[in-house]
Amino acid sequence: MKPVELQGPRVRLRQWEERDREPFAELNADAVAMEFFPSVFTRAESDAMIDRMRAAIDERGWGLWCLEIEGRCAGFTGLNVPTFDAAFLPAVEIGWRMLPVRWGRGYATEAARLALRYGFEVLEADEIVSFTAVTNARSRAVMERLGMRHDAADDFDHPRVPVGSPLRRHVLYRLSRPSSAA
């Protein structure tokens, strides 16, 4: 399937390319960027993640796209189908990760809006979810700017985060398809 590409005023969501490996590895090795993950990634883990994201986009046309800002990979933004076991699944998830040097400028929100529009208008998802560690205030703020809603009753222990880790408890945010997209 031909990979979908989404373009905003300042961001581009596109299929992964070989030139993205180095900046993506830089992001995944950054302790600040990875603060809400159990650990930073090795280069091999980062490359394997690109390979998985690229394969999903090749298969479906969409997924966790490379987030390009000013012609360079700054991370990812996009849609995913989580494969772990949780009460809210199956679902379409929106997610993002970006180099800290790009934080605070609205890029994550702009890119996420492109992905949400695609999810609701093209994929015709009835609902899109997002989740993060309870203490990840930056990602939660993006979720709220997107109009996503949080209900504490939906919070869950992420099965892929070790028991006892302060990052295990996650918040779940939801956004229903706008009636104009129905």
PDB file of C-alpha atoms in Angstrom:
ATOM      1  CA  MET A   1       0.000   0.000   0.000  1.00  0.00           C
ATOM      2  CA  LYS A   2       1.263   3.470  -0.821  1.00  0.00           C
ATOM      3  CA  PRO A   3       2.370   5.287   2.361  1.00  0.00           C
ATOM      4  CA  VAL A   4       0.221   8.253   3.318  1.00  0.00           C
ATOM      5  CA  GLU A   5       1.954  11.572   3.858  1.00  0.00           C
ATOM      6  CA  LEU A   6       0.377  14.434   5.823  1.00  0.00           C
ATOM      7  CA  GLN A   7       1.511  18.042   5.552  1.00  0.00           C
ATOM      8  CA  GLY A   8       0.846  20.884   7.974  1.00  0.00           C
ATOM      9  CA  PRO A   9       2.057  24.483   7.970  1.00  0.00           C
ATOM     10  CA  ARG A  10       5.260  23.572   9.845  1.00  0.00           C
ATOM     11  CA  VAL A  11       5.356  19.788  10.054  1.00  0.00           C
ATOM     12  CA  ARG A  12       5.306  16.849   7.702  1.00  0.00           C
ATOM     13  CA  LEU A  13       4.333  13.285   8.621  1.00  0.00           C
ATOM     14  CA  ARG A  14       5.926  10.815   6.225  1.00  0.00           C
ATOM     15  CA  GLN A  15       7.325   7.325   5.770  1.00  0.00           C
ATOM     16  CA  TRP A  16      10.646   6.598   7.451  1.00  0.00           C
ATOM     17  CA  GLU A  17      13.877   6.902   5.456  1.00  0.00           C
ATOM     18  CA  GLU A  18      17.424   5.699   6.111  1.00  0.00           C
ATOM     19  CA  ARG A  19      18.523   9.274   6.891  1.00  0.00           C
ATOM     20  CA  ASP A  20      16.155   9.272   9.903  1.00  0.00           C
ATOM     21  CA  ARG A  21      18.030   6.598  11.831  1.00  0.00           C
ATOM     22  CA  GLU A  22      20.675   8.898  13.335  1.00  0.00           C
ATOM     23  CA  PRO A  23      18.339  11.674  14.604  1.00  0.00           C
ATOM     24  CA  PHE A  24      15.826   9.079  15.844  1.00  0.00           C
ATOM     25  CA  ALA A  25      18.572   7.253  17.738  1.00  0.00           C
ATOM     26  CA  GLU A  26      19.617  10.610  19.239  1.00  0.00           C
ATOM     27  CA  LEU A  27      16.045  11.151  20.437  1.00  0.00           C
ATOM     28  CA  ASN A  28      15.711   7.664  21.914  1.00  0.00           C
ATOM     29  CA  ALA A  29      19.055   7.974  23.740  1.00  0.00           C
ATOM     30  CA  ASP A  30      18.092  11.331  25.283  1.00  0.00           C
ATOM     31  CA  ALA A  31      17.335  10.913  29.000  1.00  0.00           C
ATOM     32  CA  VAL A  32      15.077  13.993  29.038  1.00  0.00           C
ATOM     33  CA  ALA A  33      13.012  12.840  26.043  1.00  0.00           C
ATOM     34  CA  MET A  34      12.747   9.327  27.498  1.00  0.00           C
ATOM     35  CA  GLU A  35      12.002  10.413  31.077  1.00  0.00           C
ATOM     36  CA  PHE A  36       8.615   8.661  31.089  1.00  0.00           C
ATOM     37  CA  PHE A  37       9.854   5.373  29.624  1.00  0.00           C
ATOM     38  CA  PRO A  38      11.534   2.590  31.596  1.00  0.00           C
ATOM     39  CA  SER A  39      14.882   3.269  29.869  1.00  0.00           C
ATOM     40  CA  VAL A  40      16.570   4.982  26.954  1.00  0.00           C
ATOM     41  CA  PHE A  41      17.006   2.916  23.797  1.00  0.00           C
ATOM     42  CA  THR A  42      20.200   1.499  22.380  1.00  0.00           C
ATOM     43  CA  ARG A  43      20.922   2.235  18.728  1.00  0.00           C
ATOM     44  CA  ALA A  44      19.801  -1.304  17.854  1.00  0.00           C
ATOM     45  CA  GLU A  45      16.486  -0.824  19.717  1.00  0.00           C
ATOM     46  CA  SER A  46      15.924   2.529  18.005  1.00  0.00           C
ATOM     47  CA  ASP A  47      16.654   1.056  14.563  1.00  0.00           C
ATOM     48  CA  ALA A  48      14.322  -1.887  15.284  1.00  0.00           C
ATOM     49  CA  MET A  49      11.553   0.570  16.205  1.00  0.00           C
ATOM     50  CA  ILE A  50      12.002   2.388  12.872  1.00  0.00           C
ATOM     51  CA  ASP A  51      11.854  -0.960  11.081  1.00  0.00           C
ATOM     52  CA  ARG A  52       8.556  -1.841  12.835  1.00  0.00           C
ATOM     53  CA  MET A  53       7.031   1.593  12.153  1.00  0.00           C
ATOM     54  CA  ARG A  54       8.119   1.498   8.500  1.00  0.00           C
ATOM     55  CA  ALA A  55       6.695  -2.004   8.037  1.00  0.00           C
ATOM     56  CA  ALA A  56       3.337  -0.986   9.556  1.00  0.00           C
ATOM     57  CA  ILE A  57       3.115   2.024   7.213  1.00  0.00           C
ATOM     58  CA  ASP A  58       4.073  -0.151   4.222  1.00  0.00           C
ATOM     59  CA  GLU A  59       1.328  -2.613   5.174  1.00  0.00           C
ATOM     60  CA  ARG A  60      -1.507  -0.176   6.012  1.00  0.00           C
ATOM     61  CA  GLY A  61      -0.424   3.132   4.478  1.00  0.00           C
ATOM     62  CA  TRP A  62      -0.542   4.805   7.908  1.00  0.00           C
ATOM     63  CA  GLY A  63       1.015   4.448  11.335  1.00  0.00           C
ATOM     64  CA  LEU A  64       3.581   6.198  13.480  1.00  0.00           C
ATOM     65  CA  TRP A  65       5.027   8.511  10.845  1.00  0.00           C
ATOM     66  CA  CYS A  66       8.373  10.251  10.898  1.00  0.00           C
ATOM     67  CA  LEU A  67       7.793  13.791  12.180  1.00  0.00           C
ATOM     68  CA  GLU A  68       9.774  16.083   9.926  1.00  0.00           C
ATOM     69  CA  ILE A  69      10.426  19.680  10.948  1.00  0.00           C
ATOM     70  CA  GLU A  70      12.560  21.964   8.780  1.00  0.00           C
ATOM     71  CA  GLY A  71      13.564  19.008   6.598  1.00  0.00           C
ATOM     72  CA  ARG A  72      14.883  16.823   9.427  1.00  0.00           C
ATOM     73  CA  CYS A  73      13.478  13.967  11.513  1.00  0.00           C
ATOM     74  CA  ALA A  74      12.451  15.339  14.908  1.00  0.00           C
ATOM     75  CA  GLY A  75      10.682  12.195  16.163  1.00  0.00           C
ATOM     76  CA  PHE A  76       7.360  10.597  15.348  1.00  0.00           C
ATOM     77  CA  THR A  77       3.657  11.313  15.465  1.00  0.00           C
ATOM     78  CA  GLY A  78       0.863   9.113  14.319  1.00  0.00           C
ATOM     79  CA  LEU A  79      -1.617   6.357  14.831  1.00  0.00           C
ATOM     80  CA  ASN A  80      -1.055   2.887  16.186  1.00  0.00           C
ATOM     81  CA  VAL A  81      -3.008  -0.180  17.204  1.00  0.00           C
ATOM     82  CA  PRO A  82      -1.681  -1.228  20.637  1.00  0.00           C
ATOM     83  CA  THR A  83      -0.978  -4.936  21.024  1.00  0.00           C
ATOM     84  CA  PHE A  84      -0.842  -5.325  24.797  1.00  0.00           C
ATOM     85  CA  ASP A  85      -3.765  -6.426  26.972  1.00  0.00           C
ATOM     86  CA  ALA A  86      -5.887  -3.669  28.550  1.00  0.00           C
ATOM     87  CA  ALA A  87      -9.578  -3.090  29.217  1.00  0.00           C
ATOM     88  CA  PHE A  88      -9.891  -0.260  26.655  1.00  0.00           C
ATOM     89  CA  LEU A  89      -8.486  -2.305  23.759  1.00  0.00           C
ATOM     90  CA  PRO A  90      -8.917  -2.811  20.853  1.00  0.00           C
ATOM     91  CA  ALA A  91      -8.478   0.843  19.967  1.00  0.00           C
ATOM     92  CA  VAL A  92      -6.634   3.237  17.699  1.00  0.00           C
ATOM     93  CA  GLU A  93      -4.025   5.183  19.639  1.00  0.00           C
ATOM     94  CA  ILE A  94      -2.392   8.492  18.797  1.00  0.00           C
ATOM     95  CA  GLY A  95       1.151   8.983  19.996  1.00  0.00           C
ATOM     96  CA  TRP A  96       4.184  11.206  19.608  1.00  0.00           C
ATOM     97  CA  ARG A  97       7.804  11.568  20.680  1.00  0.00           C
ATOM     98  CA  MET A  98       9.961  14.549  19.801  1.00  0.00           C
ATOM     99  CA  LEU A  99      13.440  15.910  20.399  1.00  0.00           C
ATOM    100  CA  PRO A 100      13.402  18.224  23.444  1.00  0.00           C
ATOM    101  CA  VAL A 101      14.924  21.070  21.408  1.00  0.00           C
ATOM    102  CA  ARG A 102      11.573  21.171  19.535  1.00  0.00           C
ATOM    103  CA  TRP A 103       9.362  21.197  22.653  1.00  0.00           C
ATOM    104  CA  GLY A 104       7.188  24.159  23.597  1.00  0.00           C
ATOM    105  CA  ARG A 105       6.519  25.387  20.064  1.00  0.00           C
ATOM    106  CA  GLY A 106       3.240  23.615  19.270  1.00  0.00           C
ATOM    107  CA  TYR A 107       4.745  21.076  16.864  1.00  0.00           C
ATOM    108  CA  ALA A 108       3.348  18.047  18.712  1.00  0.00           C
ATOM    109  CA  THR A 109      -0.150  19.520  18.735  1.00  0.00           C
ATOM    110  CA  GLU A 110       0.019  20.505  15.052  1.00  0.00           C
ATOM    111  CA  ALA A 111       1.250  17.065  14.005  1.00  0.00           C
ATOM    112  CA  ALA A 112      -1.259  15.259  16.243  1.00  0.00           C
ATOM    113  CA  ARG A 113      -4.136  17.247  14.726  1.00  0.00           C
ATOM    114  CA  LEU A 114      -3.096  16.025  11.268  1.00  0.00           C
ATOM    115  CA  ALA A 115      -3.047  12.424  12.501  1.00  0.00           C
ATOM    116  CA  LEU A 116      -6.399  12.800  14.302  1.00  0.00           C
ATOM    117  CA  ARG A 117      -8.039  14.223  11.189  1.00  0.00           C
ATOM    118  CA  TYR A 118      -6.736  11.265   9.180  1.00  0.00           C
ATOM    119  CA  GLY A 119      -7.941   8.809  11.831  1.00  0.00           C
ATOM    120  CA  PHE A 120     -11.454  10.228  11.944  1.00  0.00           C
ATOM    121  CA  GLU A 121     -11.989  11.228   8.299  1.00  0.00           C
ATOM    122  CA  VAL A 122     -10.141   8.484   6.417  1.00  0.00           C
ATOM    123  CA  LEU A 123     -10.001   5.552   8.820  1.00  0.00           C
ATOM    124  CA  GLU A 124     -13.441   6.498  10.178  1.00  0.00           C
ATOM    125  CA  ALA A 125     -12.415   5.613  13.727  1.00  0.00           C
ATOM    126  CA  ASP A 126     -15.232   6.284  16.193  1.00  0.00           C
ATOM    127  CA  GLU A 127     -12.735   7.026  18.945  1.00  0.00           C
ATOM    128  CA  ILE A 128      -8.992   7.625  19.263  1.00  0.00           C
ATOM    129  CA  VAL A 129      -7.174   7.177  22.558  1.00  0.00           C
ATOM    130  CA  SER A 130      -3.866   8.278  23.986  1.00  0.00           C
ATOM    131  CA  PHE A 131      -2.089   7.266  27.159  1.00  0.00           C
ATOM    132  CA  THR A 132       1.005   8.108  29.129  1.00  0.00           C
ATOM    133  CA  ALA A 133       2.535   7.801  32.568  1.00  0.00           C
ATOM    134  CA  VAL A 134       0.486   9.702  35.154  1.00  0.00           C
ATOM    135  CA  THR A 135       3.351  12.145  35.780  1.00  0.00           C
ATOM    136  CA  ASN A 136       3.931  13.078  32.118  1.00  0.00           C
ATOM    137  CA  ALA A 137       2.471  16.584  32.286  1.00  0.00           C
ATOM    138  CA  ARG A 138       3.762  17.633  28.832  1.00  0.00           C
ATOM    139  CA  SER A 139       2.024  14.831  26.952  1.00  0.00           C
ATOM    140  CA  ARG A 140      -1.108  15.244  29.034  1.00  0.00           C
ATOM    141  CA  ALA A 141      -1.161  18.943  28.100  1.00  0.00           C
ATOM    142  CA  VAL A 142      -1.002  18.030  24.397  1.00  0.00           C
ATOM    143  CA  MET A 143      -3.865  15.563  24.882  1.00  0.00           C
ATOM    144  CA  GLU A 144      -5.934  18.282  26.536  1.00  0.00           C
ATOM    145  CA  ARG A 145      -5.117  20.833  23.794  1.00  0.00           C
ATOM    146  CA  LEU A 146      -6.401  18.250  21.305  1.00  0.00           C
ATOM    147  CA  GLY A 147      -9.717  18.132  23.164  1.00  0.00           C
ATOM    148  CA  MET A 148      -9.140  14.640  24.569  1.00  0.00           C
ATOM    149  CA  ARG A 149     -10.903  13.801  27.828  1.00  0.00           C
ATOM    150  CA  HIS A 150      -9.584  11.957  30.857  1.00  0.00           C
ATOM    151  CA  ASP A 151     -11.655   9.847  33.243  1.00  0.00           C
ATOM    152  CA  ALA A 152      -9.690   8.501  36.223  1.00  0.00           C
ATOM    153  CA  ALA A 153     -11.799   5.330  36.069  1.00  0.00           C
ATOM    154  CA  ASP A 154      -9.969   4.477  32.802  1.00  0.00           C
ATOM    155  CA  ASP A 155      -6.455   4.722  34.293  1.00  0.00           C
ATOM    156  CA  PHE A 156      -4.503   1.475  34.139  1.00  0.00           C
ATOM    157  CA  ASP A 157      -1.247  -0.250  34.972  1.00  0.00           C
ATOM    158  CA  HIS A 158       0.704  -0.595  31.724  1.00  0.00           C
ATOM    159  CA  PRO A 159       1.550  -4.290  31.348  1.00  0.00           C
ATOM    160  CA  ARG A 160       4.853  -3.535  29.593  1.00  0.00           C
ATOM    161  CA  VAL A 161       6.180  -1.373  32.436  1.00  0.00           C
ATOM    162  CA  PRO A 162       7.798  -3.317  35.288  1.00  0.00           C
ATOM    163  CA  VAL A 163       5.793  -3.828  38.478  1.00  0.00           C
ATOM    164  CA  GLY A 164       7.019  -1.392  41.110  1.00  0.00           C
ATOM    165  CA  SER A 165       8.090   1.233  38.568  1.00  0.00           C
ATOM    166  CA  PRO A 166       6.702   4.732  39.251  1.00  0.00           C
ATOM    167  CA  LEU A 167       5.919   4.828  35.496  1.00  0.00           C
ATOM    168  CA  ARG A 168       3.606   1.789  35.541  1.00  0.00           C
ATOM    169  CA  ARG A 169       0.382   3.719  36.259  1.00  0.00           C
ATOM    170  CA  HIS A 170      -0.970   5.324  33.079  1.00  0.00           C
ATOM    171  CA  VAL A 171      -3.737   7.788  32.334  1.00  0.00           C
ATOM    172  CA  LEU A 172      -6.027   7.185  29.374  1.00  0.00           C
ATOM    173  CA  TYR A 173      -7.458  10.038  27.316  1.00  0.00           C
ATOM    174  CA  ARG A 174     -10.230   9.594  24.750  1.00  0.00           C
ATOM    175  CA  LEU A 175     -11.550  11.611  21.830  1.00  0.00           C
ATOM    176  CA  SER A 176     -14.708  10.694  19.925  1.00  0.00           C
ATOM    177  CA  ARG A 177     -15.124  11.358  16.242  1.00  0.00           C
ATOM    178  CA  PRO A 178     -16.646  14.807  15.706  1.00  0.00           C
ATOM    179  CA  SER A 179     -20.210  14.630  14.424  1.00  0.00           C
ATOM    180  CA  SER A 180     -19.188  16.535  11.272  1.00  0.00           C
ATOM    181  CA  ALA A 181     -16.807  13.658  10.436  1.00  0.00           C
ATOM    182  CA  ALA A 182     -19.497  10.987  10.949  1.00  0.00           C
TER     183      ALA A 182
END
